[in-house]
Short mmCIF file of C-alpha atoms in Angstrom, two decimals:
data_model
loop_
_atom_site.label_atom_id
_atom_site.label_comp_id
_atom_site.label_asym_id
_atom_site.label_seq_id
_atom_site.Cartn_x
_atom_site.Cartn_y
_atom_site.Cartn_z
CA UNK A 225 87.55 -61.40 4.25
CA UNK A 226 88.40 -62.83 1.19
CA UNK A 227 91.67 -61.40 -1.50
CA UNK A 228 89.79 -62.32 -4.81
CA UNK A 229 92.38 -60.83 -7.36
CA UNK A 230 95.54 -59.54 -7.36
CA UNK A 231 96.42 -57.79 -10.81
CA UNK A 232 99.60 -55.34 -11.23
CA UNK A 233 97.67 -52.37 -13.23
CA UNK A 234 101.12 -50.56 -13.40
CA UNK A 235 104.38 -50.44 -12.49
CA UNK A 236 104.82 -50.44 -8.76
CA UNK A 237 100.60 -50.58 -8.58
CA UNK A 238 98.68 -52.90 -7.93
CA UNK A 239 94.77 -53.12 -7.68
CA UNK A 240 93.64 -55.85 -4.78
CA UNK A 241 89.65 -57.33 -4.77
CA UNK A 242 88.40 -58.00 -2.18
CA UNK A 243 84.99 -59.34 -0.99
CA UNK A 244 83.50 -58.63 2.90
CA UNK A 245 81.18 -62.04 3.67
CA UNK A 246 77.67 -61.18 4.38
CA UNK A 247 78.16 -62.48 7.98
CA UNK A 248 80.95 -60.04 8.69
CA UNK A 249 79.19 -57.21 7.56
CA UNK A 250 76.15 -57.97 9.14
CA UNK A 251 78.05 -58.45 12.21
CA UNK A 252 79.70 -54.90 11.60
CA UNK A 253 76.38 -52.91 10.78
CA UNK A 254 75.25 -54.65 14.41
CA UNK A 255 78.15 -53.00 16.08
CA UNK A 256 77.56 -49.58 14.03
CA UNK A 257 73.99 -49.63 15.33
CA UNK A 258 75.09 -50.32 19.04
CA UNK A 259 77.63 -47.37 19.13
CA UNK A 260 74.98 -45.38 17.74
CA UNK A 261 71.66 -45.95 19.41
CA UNK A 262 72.07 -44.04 22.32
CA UNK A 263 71.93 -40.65 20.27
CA UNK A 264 69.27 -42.03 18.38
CA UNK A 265 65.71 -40.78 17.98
CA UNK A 266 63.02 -42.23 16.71
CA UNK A 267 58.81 -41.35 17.57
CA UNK A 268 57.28 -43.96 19.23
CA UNK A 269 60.42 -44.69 21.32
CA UNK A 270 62.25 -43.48 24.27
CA UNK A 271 65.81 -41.51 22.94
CA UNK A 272 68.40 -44.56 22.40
CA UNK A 273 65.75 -47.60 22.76
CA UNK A 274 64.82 -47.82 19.04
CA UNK A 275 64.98 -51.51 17.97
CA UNK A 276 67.50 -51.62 14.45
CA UNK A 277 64.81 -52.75 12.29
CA UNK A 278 63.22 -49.24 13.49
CA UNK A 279 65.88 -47.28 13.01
CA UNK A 280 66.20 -48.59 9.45
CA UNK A 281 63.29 -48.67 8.22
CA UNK A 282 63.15 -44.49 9.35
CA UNK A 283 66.13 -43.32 8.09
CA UNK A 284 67.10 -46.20 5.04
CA UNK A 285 68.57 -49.69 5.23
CA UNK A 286 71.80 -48.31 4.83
CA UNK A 287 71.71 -45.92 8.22
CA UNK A 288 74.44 -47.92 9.49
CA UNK A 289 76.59 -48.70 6.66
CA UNK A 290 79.16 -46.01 6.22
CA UNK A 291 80.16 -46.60 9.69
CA UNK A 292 80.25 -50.79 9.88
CA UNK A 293 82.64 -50.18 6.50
CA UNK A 294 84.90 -47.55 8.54
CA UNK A 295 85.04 -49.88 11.19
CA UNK A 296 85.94 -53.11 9.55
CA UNK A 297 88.01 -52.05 6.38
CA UNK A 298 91.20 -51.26 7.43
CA UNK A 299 91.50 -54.48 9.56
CA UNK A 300 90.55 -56.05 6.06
CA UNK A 301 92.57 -54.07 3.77
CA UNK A 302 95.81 -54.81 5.87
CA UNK A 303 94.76 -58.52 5.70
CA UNK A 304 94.34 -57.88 1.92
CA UNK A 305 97.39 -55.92 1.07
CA UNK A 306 99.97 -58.75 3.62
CA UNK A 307 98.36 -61.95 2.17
CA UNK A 308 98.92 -60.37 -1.47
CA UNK A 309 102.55 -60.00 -0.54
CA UNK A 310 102.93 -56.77 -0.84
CA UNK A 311 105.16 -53.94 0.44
CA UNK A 312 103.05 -50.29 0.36
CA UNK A 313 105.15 -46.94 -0.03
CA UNK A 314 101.51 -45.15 0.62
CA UNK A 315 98.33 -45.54 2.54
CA UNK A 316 96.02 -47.30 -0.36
CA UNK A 317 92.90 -45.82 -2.01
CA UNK A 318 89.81 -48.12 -0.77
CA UNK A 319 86.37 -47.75 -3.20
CA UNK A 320 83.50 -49.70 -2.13
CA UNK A 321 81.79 -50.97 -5.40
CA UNK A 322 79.25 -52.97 -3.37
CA UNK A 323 77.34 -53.43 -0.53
CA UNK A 324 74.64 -54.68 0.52
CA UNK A 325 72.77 -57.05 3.36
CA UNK A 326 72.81 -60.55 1.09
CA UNK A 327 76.28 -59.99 -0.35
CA UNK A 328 78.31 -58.41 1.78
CA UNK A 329 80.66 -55.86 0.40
CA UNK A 330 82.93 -55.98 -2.69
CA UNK A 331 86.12 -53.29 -2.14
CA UNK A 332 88.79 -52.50 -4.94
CA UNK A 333 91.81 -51.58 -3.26
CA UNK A 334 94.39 -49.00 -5.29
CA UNK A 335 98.21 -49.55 -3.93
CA UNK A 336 101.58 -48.37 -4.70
CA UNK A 337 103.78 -50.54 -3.78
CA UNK A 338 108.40 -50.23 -3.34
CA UNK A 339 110.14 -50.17 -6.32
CA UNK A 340 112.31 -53.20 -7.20
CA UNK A 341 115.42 -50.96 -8.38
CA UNK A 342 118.97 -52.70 -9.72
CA UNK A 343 122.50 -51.26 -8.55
CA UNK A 344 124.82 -52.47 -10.00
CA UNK A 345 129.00 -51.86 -9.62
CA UNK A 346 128.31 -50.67 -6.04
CA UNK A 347 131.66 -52.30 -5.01
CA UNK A 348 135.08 -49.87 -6.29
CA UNK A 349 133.24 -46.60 -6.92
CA UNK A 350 135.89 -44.01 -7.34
CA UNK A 351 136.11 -40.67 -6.03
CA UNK A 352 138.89 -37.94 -6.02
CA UNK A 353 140.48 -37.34 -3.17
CA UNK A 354 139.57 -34.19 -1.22
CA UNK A 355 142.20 -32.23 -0.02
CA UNK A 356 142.09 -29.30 2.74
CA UNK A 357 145.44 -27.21 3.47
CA UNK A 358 145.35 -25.33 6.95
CA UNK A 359 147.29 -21.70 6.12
CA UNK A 360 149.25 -19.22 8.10
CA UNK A 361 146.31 -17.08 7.24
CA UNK A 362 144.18 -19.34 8.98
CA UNK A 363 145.77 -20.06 11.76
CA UNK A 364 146.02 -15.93 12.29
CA UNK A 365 142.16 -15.75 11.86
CA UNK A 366 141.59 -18.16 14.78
CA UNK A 367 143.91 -15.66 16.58
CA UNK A 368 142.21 -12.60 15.81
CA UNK A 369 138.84 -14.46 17.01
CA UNK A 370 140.80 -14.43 20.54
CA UNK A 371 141.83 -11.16 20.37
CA UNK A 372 138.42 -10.30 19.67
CA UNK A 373 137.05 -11.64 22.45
CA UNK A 374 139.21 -9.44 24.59
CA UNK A 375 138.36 -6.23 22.65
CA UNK A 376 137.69 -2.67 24.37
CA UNK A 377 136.23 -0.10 22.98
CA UNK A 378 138.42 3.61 23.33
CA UNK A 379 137.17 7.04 22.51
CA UNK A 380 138.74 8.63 19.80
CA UNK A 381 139.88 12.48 19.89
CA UNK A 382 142.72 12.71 17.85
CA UNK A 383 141.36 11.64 14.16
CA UNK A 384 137.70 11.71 12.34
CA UNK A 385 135.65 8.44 12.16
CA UNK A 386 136.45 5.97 9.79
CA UNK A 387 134.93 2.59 8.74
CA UNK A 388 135.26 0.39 11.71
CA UNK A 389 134.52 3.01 14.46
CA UNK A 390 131.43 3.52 16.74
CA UNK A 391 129.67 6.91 16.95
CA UNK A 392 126.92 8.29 19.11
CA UNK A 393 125.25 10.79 17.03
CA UNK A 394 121.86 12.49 17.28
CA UNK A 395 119.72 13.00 13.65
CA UNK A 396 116.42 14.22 12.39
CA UNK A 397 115.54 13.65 8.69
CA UNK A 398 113.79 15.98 6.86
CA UNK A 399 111.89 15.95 3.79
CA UNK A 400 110.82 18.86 1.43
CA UNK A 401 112.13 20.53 4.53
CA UNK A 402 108.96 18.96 6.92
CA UNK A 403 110.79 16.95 9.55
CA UNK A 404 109.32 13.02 9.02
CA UNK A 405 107.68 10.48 11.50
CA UNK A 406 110.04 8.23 12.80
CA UNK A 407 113.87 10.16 11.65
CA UNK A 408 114.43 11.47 14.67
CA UNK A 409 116.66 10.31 17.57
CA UNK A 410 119.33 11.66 20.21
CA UNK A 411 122.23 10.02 21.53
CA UNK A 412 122.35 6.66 19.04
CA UNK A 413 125.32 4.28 18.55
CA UNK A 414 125.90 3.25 14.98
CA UNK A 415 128.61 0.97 13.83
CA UNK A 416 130.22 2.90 10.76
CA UNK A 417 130.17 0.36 8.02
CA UNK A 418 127.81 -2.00 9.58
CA UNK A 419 125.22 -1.03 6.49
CA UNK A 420 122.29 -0.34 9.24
CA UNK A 421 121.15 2.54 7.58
CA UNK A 422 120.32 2.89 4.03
CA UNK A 423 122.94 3.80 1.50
CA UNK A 424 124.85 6.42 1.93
CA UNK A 425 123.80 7.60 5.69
CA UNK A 426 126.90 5.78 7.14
CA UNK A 427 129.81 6.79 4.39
CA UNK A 428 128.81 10.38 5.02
CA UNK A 429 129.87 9.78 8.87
CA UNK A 430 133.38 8.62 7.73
CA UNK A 431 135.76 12.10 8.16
CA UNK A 432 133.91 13.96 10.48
CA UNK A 433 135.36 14.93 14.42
CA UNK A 434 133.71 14.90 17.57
CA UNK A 435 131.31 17.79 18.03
CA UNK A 436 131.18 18.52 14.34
CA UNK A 437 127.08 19.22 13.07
CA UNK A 438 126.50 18.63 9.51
CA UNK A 439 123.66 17.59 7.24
CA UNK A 440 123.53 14.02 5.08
CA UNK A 441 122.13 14.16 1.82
CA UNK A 442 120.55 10.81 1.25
CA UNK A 443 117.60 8.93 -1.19
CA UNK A 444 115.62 6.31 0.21
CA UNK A 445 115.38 2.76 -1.79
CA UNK A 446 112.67 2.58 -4.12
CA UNK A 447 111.15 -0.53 -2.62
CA UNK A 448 111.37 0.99 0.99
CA UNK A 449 108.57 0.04 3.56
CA UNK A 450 106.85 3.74 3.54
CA UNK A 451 105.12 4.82 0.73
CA UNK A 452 105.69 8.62 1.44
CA UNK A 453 109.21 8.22 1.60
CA UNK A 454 110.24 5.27 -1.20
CA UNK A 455 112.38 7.08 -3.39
CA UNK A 456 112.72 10.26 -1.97
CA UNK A 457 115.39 12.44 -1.60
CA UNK A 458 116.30 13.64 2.02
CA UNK A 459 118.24 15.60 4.47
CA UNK A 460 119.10 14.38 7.47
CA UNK A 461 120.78 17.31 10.58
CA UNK A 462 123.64 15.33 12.68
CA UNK A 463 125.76 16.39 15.39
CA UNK A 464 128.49 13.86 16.57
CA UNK A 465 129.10 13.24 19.85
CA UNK A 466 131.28 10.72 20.60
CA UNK A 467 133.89 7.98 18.11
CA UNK A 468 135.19 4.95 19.86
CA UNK A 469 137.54 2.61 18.39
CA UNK A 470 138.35 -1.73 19.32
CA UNK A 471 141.32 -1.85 20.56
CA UNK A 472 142.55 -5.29 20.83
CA UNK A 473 144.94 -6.97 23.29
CA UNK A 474 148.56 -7.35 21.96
CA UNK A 475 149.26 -10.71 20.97
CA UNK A 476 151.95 -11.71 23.57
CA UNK A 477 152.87 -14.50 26.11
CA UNK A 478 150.71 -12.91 28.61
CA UNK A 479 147.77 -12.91 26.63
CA UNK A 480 148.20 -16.51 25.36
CA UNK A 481 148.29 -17.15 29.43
CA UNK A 482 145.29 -15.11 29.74
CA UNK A 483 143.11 -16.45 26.88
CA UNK A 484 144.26 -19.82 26.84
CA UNK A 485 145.94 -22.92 28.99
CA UNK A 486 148.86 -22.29 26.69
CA UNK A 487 152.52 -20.28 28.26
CA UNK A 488 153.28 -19.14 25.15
CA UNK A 489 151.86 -17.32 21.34
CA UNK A 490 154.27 -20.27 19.07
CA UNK A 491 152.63 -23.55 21.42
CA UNK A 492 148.75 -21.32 21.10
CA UNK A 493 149.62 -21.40 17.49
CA UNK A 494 150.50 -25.11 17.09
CA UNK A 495 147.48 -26.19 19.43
CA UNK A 496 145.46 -23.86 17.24
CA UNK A 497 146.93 -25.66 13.82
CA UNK A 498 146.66 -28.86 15.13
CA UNK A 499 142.52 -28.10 15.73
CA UNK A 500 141.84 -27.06 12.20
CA UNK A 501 143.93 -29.64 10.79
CA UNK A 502 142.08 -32.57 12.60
CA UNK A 503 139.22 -30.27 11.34
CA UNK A 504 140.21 -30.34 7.52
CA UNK A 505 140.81 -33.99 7.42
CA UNK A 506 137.59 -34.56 9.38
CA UNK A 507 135.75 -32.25 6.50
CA UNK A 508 137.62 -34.56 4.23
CA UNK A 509 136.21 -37.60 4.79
CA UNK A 510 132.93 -35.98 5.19
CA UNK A 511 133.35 -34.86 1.52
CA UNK A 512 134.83 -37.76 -0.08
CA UNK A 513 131.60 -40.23 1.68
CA UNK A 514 129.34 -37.95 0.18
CA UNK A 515 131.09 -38.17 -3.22
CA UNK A 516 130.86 -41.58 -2.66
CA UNK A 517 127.30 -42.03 -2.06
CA UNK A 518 126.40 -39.85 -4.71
CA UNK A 519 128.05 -42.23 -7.35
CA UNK A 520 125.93 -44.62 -5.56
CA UNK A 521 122.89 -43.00 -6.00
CA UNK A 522 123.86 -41.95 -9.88
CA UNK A 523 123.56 -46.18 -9.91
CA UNK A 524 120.09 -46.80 -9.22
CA UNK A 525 117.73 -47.99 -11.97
CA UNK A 526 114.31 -48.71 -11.42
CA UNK A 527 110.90 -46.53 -11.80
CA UNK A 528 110.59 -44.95 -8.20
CA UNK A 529 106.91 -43.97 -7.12
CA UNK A 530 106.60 -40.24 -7.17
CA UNK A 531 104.88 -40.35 -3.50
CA UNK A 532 107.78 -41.68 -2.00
CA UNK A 533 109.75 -38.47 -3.19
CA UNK A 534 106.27 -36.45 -2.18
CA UNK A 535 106.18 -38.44 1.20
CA UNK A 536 110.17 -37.81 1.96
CA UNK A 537 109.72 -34.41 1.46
CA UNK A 538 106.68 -33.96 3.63
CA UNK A 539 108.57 -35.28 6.22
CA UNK A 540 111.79 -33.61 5.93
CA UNK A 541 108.95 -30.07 6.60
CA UNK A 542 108.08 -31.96 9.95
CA UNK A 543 111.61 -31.84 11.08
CA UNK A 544 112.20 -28.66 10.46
CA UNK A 545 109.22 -27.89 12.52
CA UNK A 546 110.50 -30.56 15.15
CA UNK A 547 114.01 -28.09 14.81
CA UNK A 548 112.25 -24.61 15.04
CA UNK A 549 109.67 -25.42 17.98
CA UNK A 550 112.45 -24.94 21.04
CA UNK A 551 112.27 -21.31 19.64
CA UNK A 552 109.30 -21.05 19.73
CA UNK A 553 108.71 -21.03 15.76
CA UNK A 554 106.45 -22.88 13.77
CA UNK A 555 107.36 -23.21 10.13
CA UNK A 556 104.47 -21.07 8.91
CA UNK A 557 106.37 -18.40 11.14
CA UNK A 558 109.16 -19.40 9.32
CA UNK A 559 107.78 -19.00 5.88
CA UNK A 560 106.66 -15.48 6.38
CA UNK A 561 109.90 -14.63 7.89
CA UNK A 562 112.13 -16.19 5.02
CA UNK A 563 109.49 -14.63 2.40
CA UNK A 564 108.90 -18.24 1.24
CA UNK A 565 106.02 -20.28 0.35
CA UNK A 566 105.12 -23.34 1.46
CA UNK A 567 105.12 -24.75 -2.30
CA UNK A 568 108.66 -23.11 -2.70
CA UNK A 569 110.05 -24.62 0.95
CA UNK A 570 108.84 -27.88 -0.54
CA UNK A 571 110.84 -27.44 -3.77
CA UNK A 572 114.27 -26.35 -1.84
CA UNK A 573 114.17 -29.98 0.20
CA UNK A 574 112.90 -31.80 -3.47
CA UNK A 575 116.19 -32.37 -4.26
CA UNK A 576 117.76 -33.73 -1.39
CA UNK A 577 114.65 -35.56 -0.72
CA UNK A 578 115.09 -37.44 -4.21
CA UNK A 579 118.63 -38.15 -3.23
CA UNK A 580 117.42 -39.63 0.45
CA UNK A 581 114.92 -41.69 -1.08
CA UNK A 582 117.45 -43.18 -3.55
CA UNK A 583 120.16 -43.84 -1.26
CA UNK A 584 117.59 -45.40 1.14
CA UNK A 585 116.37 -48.02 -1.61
CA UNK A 586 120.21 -48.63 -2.73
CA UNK A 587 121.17 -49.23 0.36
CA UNK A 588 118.29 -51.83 1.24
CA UNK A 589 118.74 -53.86 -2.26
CA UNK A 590 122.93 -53.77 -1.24
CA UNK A 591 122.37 -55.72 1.90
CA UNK A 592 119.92 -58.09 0.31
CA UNK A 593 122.24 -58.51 -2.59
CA UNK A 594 124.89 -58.86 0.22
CA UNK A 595 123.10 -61.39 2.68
CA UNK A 596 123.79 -59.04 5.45
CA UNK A 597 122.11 -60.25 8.50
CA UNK A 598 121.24 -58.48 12.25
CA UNK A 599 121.46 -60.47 15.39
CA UNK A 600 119.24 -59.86 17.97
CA UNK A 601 122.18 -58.56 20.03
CA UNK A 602 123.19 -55.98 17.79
CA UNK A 603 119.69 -54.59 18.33
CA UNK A 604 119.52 -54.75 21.51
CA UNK A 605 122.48 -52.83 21.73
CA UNK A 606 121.33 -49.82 19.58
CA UNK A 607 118.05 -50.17 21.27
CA UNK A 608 119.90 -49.32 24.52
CA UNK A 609 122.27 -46.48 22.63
CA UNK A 610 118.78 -45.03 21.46
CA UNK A 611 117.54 -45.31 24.88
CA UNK A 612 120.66 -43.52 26.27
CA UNK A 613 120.26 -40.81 24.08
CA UNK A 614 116.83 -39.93 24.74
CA UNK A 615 116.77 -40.50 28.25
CA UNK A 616 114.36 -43.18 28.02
CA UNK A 617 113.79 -47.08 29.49
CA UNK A 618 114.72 -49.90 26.97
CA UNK A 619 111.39 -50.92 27.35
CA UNK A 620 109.73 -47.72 26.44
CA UNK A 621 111.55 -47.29 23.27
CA UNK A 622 110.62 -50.54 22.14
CA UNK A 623 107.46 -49.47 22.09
CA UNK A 624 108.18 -46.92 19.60
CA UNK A 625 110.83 -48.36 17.36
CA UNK A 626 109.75 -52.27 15.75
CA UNK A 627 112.84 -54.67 16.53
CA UNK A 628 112.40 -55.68 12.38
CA UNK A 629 112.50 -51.80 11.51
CA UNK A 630 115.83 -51.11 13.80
CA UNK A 631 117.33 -54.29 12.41
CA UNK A 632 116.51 -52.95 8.83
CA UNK A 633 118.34 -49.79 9.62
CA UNK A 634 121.18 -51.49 11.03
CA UNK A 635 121.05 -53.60 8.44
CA UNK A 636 121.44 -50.23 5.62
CA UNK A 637 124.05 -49.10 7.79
CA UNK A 638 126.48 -52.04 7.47
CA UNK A 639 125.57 -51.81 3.72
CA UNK A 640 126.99 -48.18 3.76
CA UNK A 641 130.04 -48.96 5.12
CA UNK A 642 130.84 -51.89 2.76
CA UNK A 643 130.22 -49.50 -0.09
CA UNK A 644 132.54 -46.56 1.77
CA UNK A 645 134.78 -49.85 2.45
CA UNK A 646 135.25 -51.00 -1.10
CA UNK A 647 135.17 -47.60 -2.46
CA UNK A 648 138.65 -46.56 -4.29
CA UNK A 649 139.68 -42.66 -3.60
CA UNK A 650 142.03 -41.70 -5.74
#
């Protein structure tokens, strides 16, 4: 292989030349022709024992030359696109523009290459502080999550249902006065407020007693998943069985005992305000880094390849499906249960993908700018925390993961905290 030219066409592209001797090709259309000859027939010969010049001469001089050019271009091109010096965000468009047996092959190689971005001021960003006040309100929600748990649920003779309540009812919906398919059933719990049935159905409940029969007078929504019934006005004929009500533990020092590895409500209380306020400061810092970084990323000039945001995109898709597939869901699954389209599921990540991408290159040019170096230890120690975490051998995750790509991402995380470091929250 020779690299004949190197000539930026664009701004982050590049277009490489590059020129296949006539020895290596020959010695790739050779190889093409002795993968292929088994399944080769020619008259005259016995299936697979056609001699080349055979072969070529019956079906063209160039039989064999898509397949030599598969085999030995992307060697080449790599060989190409390294000795150039050059750092691809995208697998390179190849176009043969010659080829024959005396010369060889000439290629033109298309590549888009990583932005060279500035960031400048990356050092004193300022951000506003974040502040998060745990409440008495709060704290008495977290209770009533408790006193949930210990719930029962008690029939109800005394009042009519309300909001809130349970009731086992049997209905039959009728329309035009014609009972319809699929409004009929005996003996069903509803949760009064819950908004299971369509509007209306439920709020008609509220007031009634136990053993009271009455009708409902209800429309269904225009948009409704039967045609003969979208829009229409109906009757439905209910007789109430049953009401039950939550009734929830009182909140005492036997139920703290009970519920929790507290003696008493005031120390379940504390321990419980304690919890959310490690939570809030926690939530905190969480906001005030991404504040942080996002002044960051507000700092990056350069012209950024459009495939990179494309690429980051694509791949934030694959992790959802990486997320989904435990459950049994594959993200076309998803799509038709969220309504969405692939094209629209790609423009809801766009944004976040643009900020990833961003962050990523910031991050890089920070701990060049910075001289921040790896030692061979510190990988070897998140090689064995990666390990750890996936159950694996050291070994076998080297075999994954390149020790120069860890290092870089060690490397962009040190950056991140030197910017988080130097950052001034005010």
């Amino acid at each position: 292989m020779s690299l004949k030219s190197t000539e930026k066409i664009e701004t982050n592209k590049y277009e490489l030349e590059i020129e296949i001797s006539a020895e290596a090709f020959e010695a790739a259309v050779q190889s093409a022709y002795l993968k292929a000859k088994k399944n080769i027939s020619v008259a005259g010969f016995r299936k697979g024992h056609a001699p080349r010049k055979v072969v070529e001469k019956e079906y063209g001089e160039g039989v064999f030359y898509e397949d030599a050019l598969n085999a030995i271009l992307p060697a080449e091109v790599d060989t190409a696109v390294e000795e150039a010096g050059l750092e691809l965000v995208d697998r390179p468009s190849v176009e043969v523009t010659e080829v024959s047996k005396e010369k060889g092959a000439a290629v033109k190689v298309t590549c888009i290459t990583k932005p060279e971005i500035e960031i400048k001021d990356y050092k004193g960003i300022e951000v506003e502080k974040s502040v998060k006040t745990v409440s008495d309100e709060d704290v008495d929600h977290e209770i009533e999550h408790l006193r949930e748990k210990g719930m029962r649920r008690i029939t109800v003779e005394d009042r009519p249902a309300q909001n809130g309540d349970d009731v086992v009812i049997d209905f039959e919906g009728f329309k035009d006065n014609v009972a319809f398919e699929g409004g009929k059933a005996e003996k069903f719990t509803l949760s009064l407020g819950s908004g299971q049935f369509i509007p209306g159905f439920e709020e008609q409940i509220v007031g009634h007693n136990t053993g009271d029969e009455f009708d409902i007078n209800v429309t269904f929504p225009e948009d409704y998943g039967a045609a003969d019934l979208a829009g229409a006005p109906v009757v439905f004929k209910i007789k109430l069985h049953e009401i039950t009500a939550k009734e929830l533990p009182e909140l005492d020092d036997d139920f703290v005992k009970d519920q929790s590895e507290f003696d008493t409500v005031d120390e379940l209380k504390a321990d419980i305000r304690a919890k959310l306020e490690e939570s809030a400061k926690k939530s905190c810092e969480q906001e005030e880094e991404n504040k942080i970084l996002d002044e960051l990323i507000a700092k990056v000039e350069g012209e950024i390849p459009e495939v990179m945001y494309e690429r980051r995109t694509d791949e934030m898709i694959e992790e959802l499906g990486q997320r989904l597939a435990p459950q049994g869901v594959s993200v076309d699954m998803y799509l038709q249960y969220t309504g969405m389209t692939m094209d629209s599921l790609k423009t809801m990540y766009r944004e976040q993908a643009e900020k990833q991408v961003k962050l990523r290159l910031a991050l890089e040019k920070i701990s060049t700018l910075e001289a921040i170096e790896v030692t061979d230890d510190e990988a070897e120690e998140e090689f064995k925390k990666m390990a750890d975490n996936y159950n694996m051998d050291v070994e076998q995750v080297k075999g994954y993961v390149s020790a120069d790509a860890l290092k870089k991402d060690i490397a962009v995380g040190k950056a991140a905290e030197l910017v988080k470091k130097e950052a001034v929250i005010k």
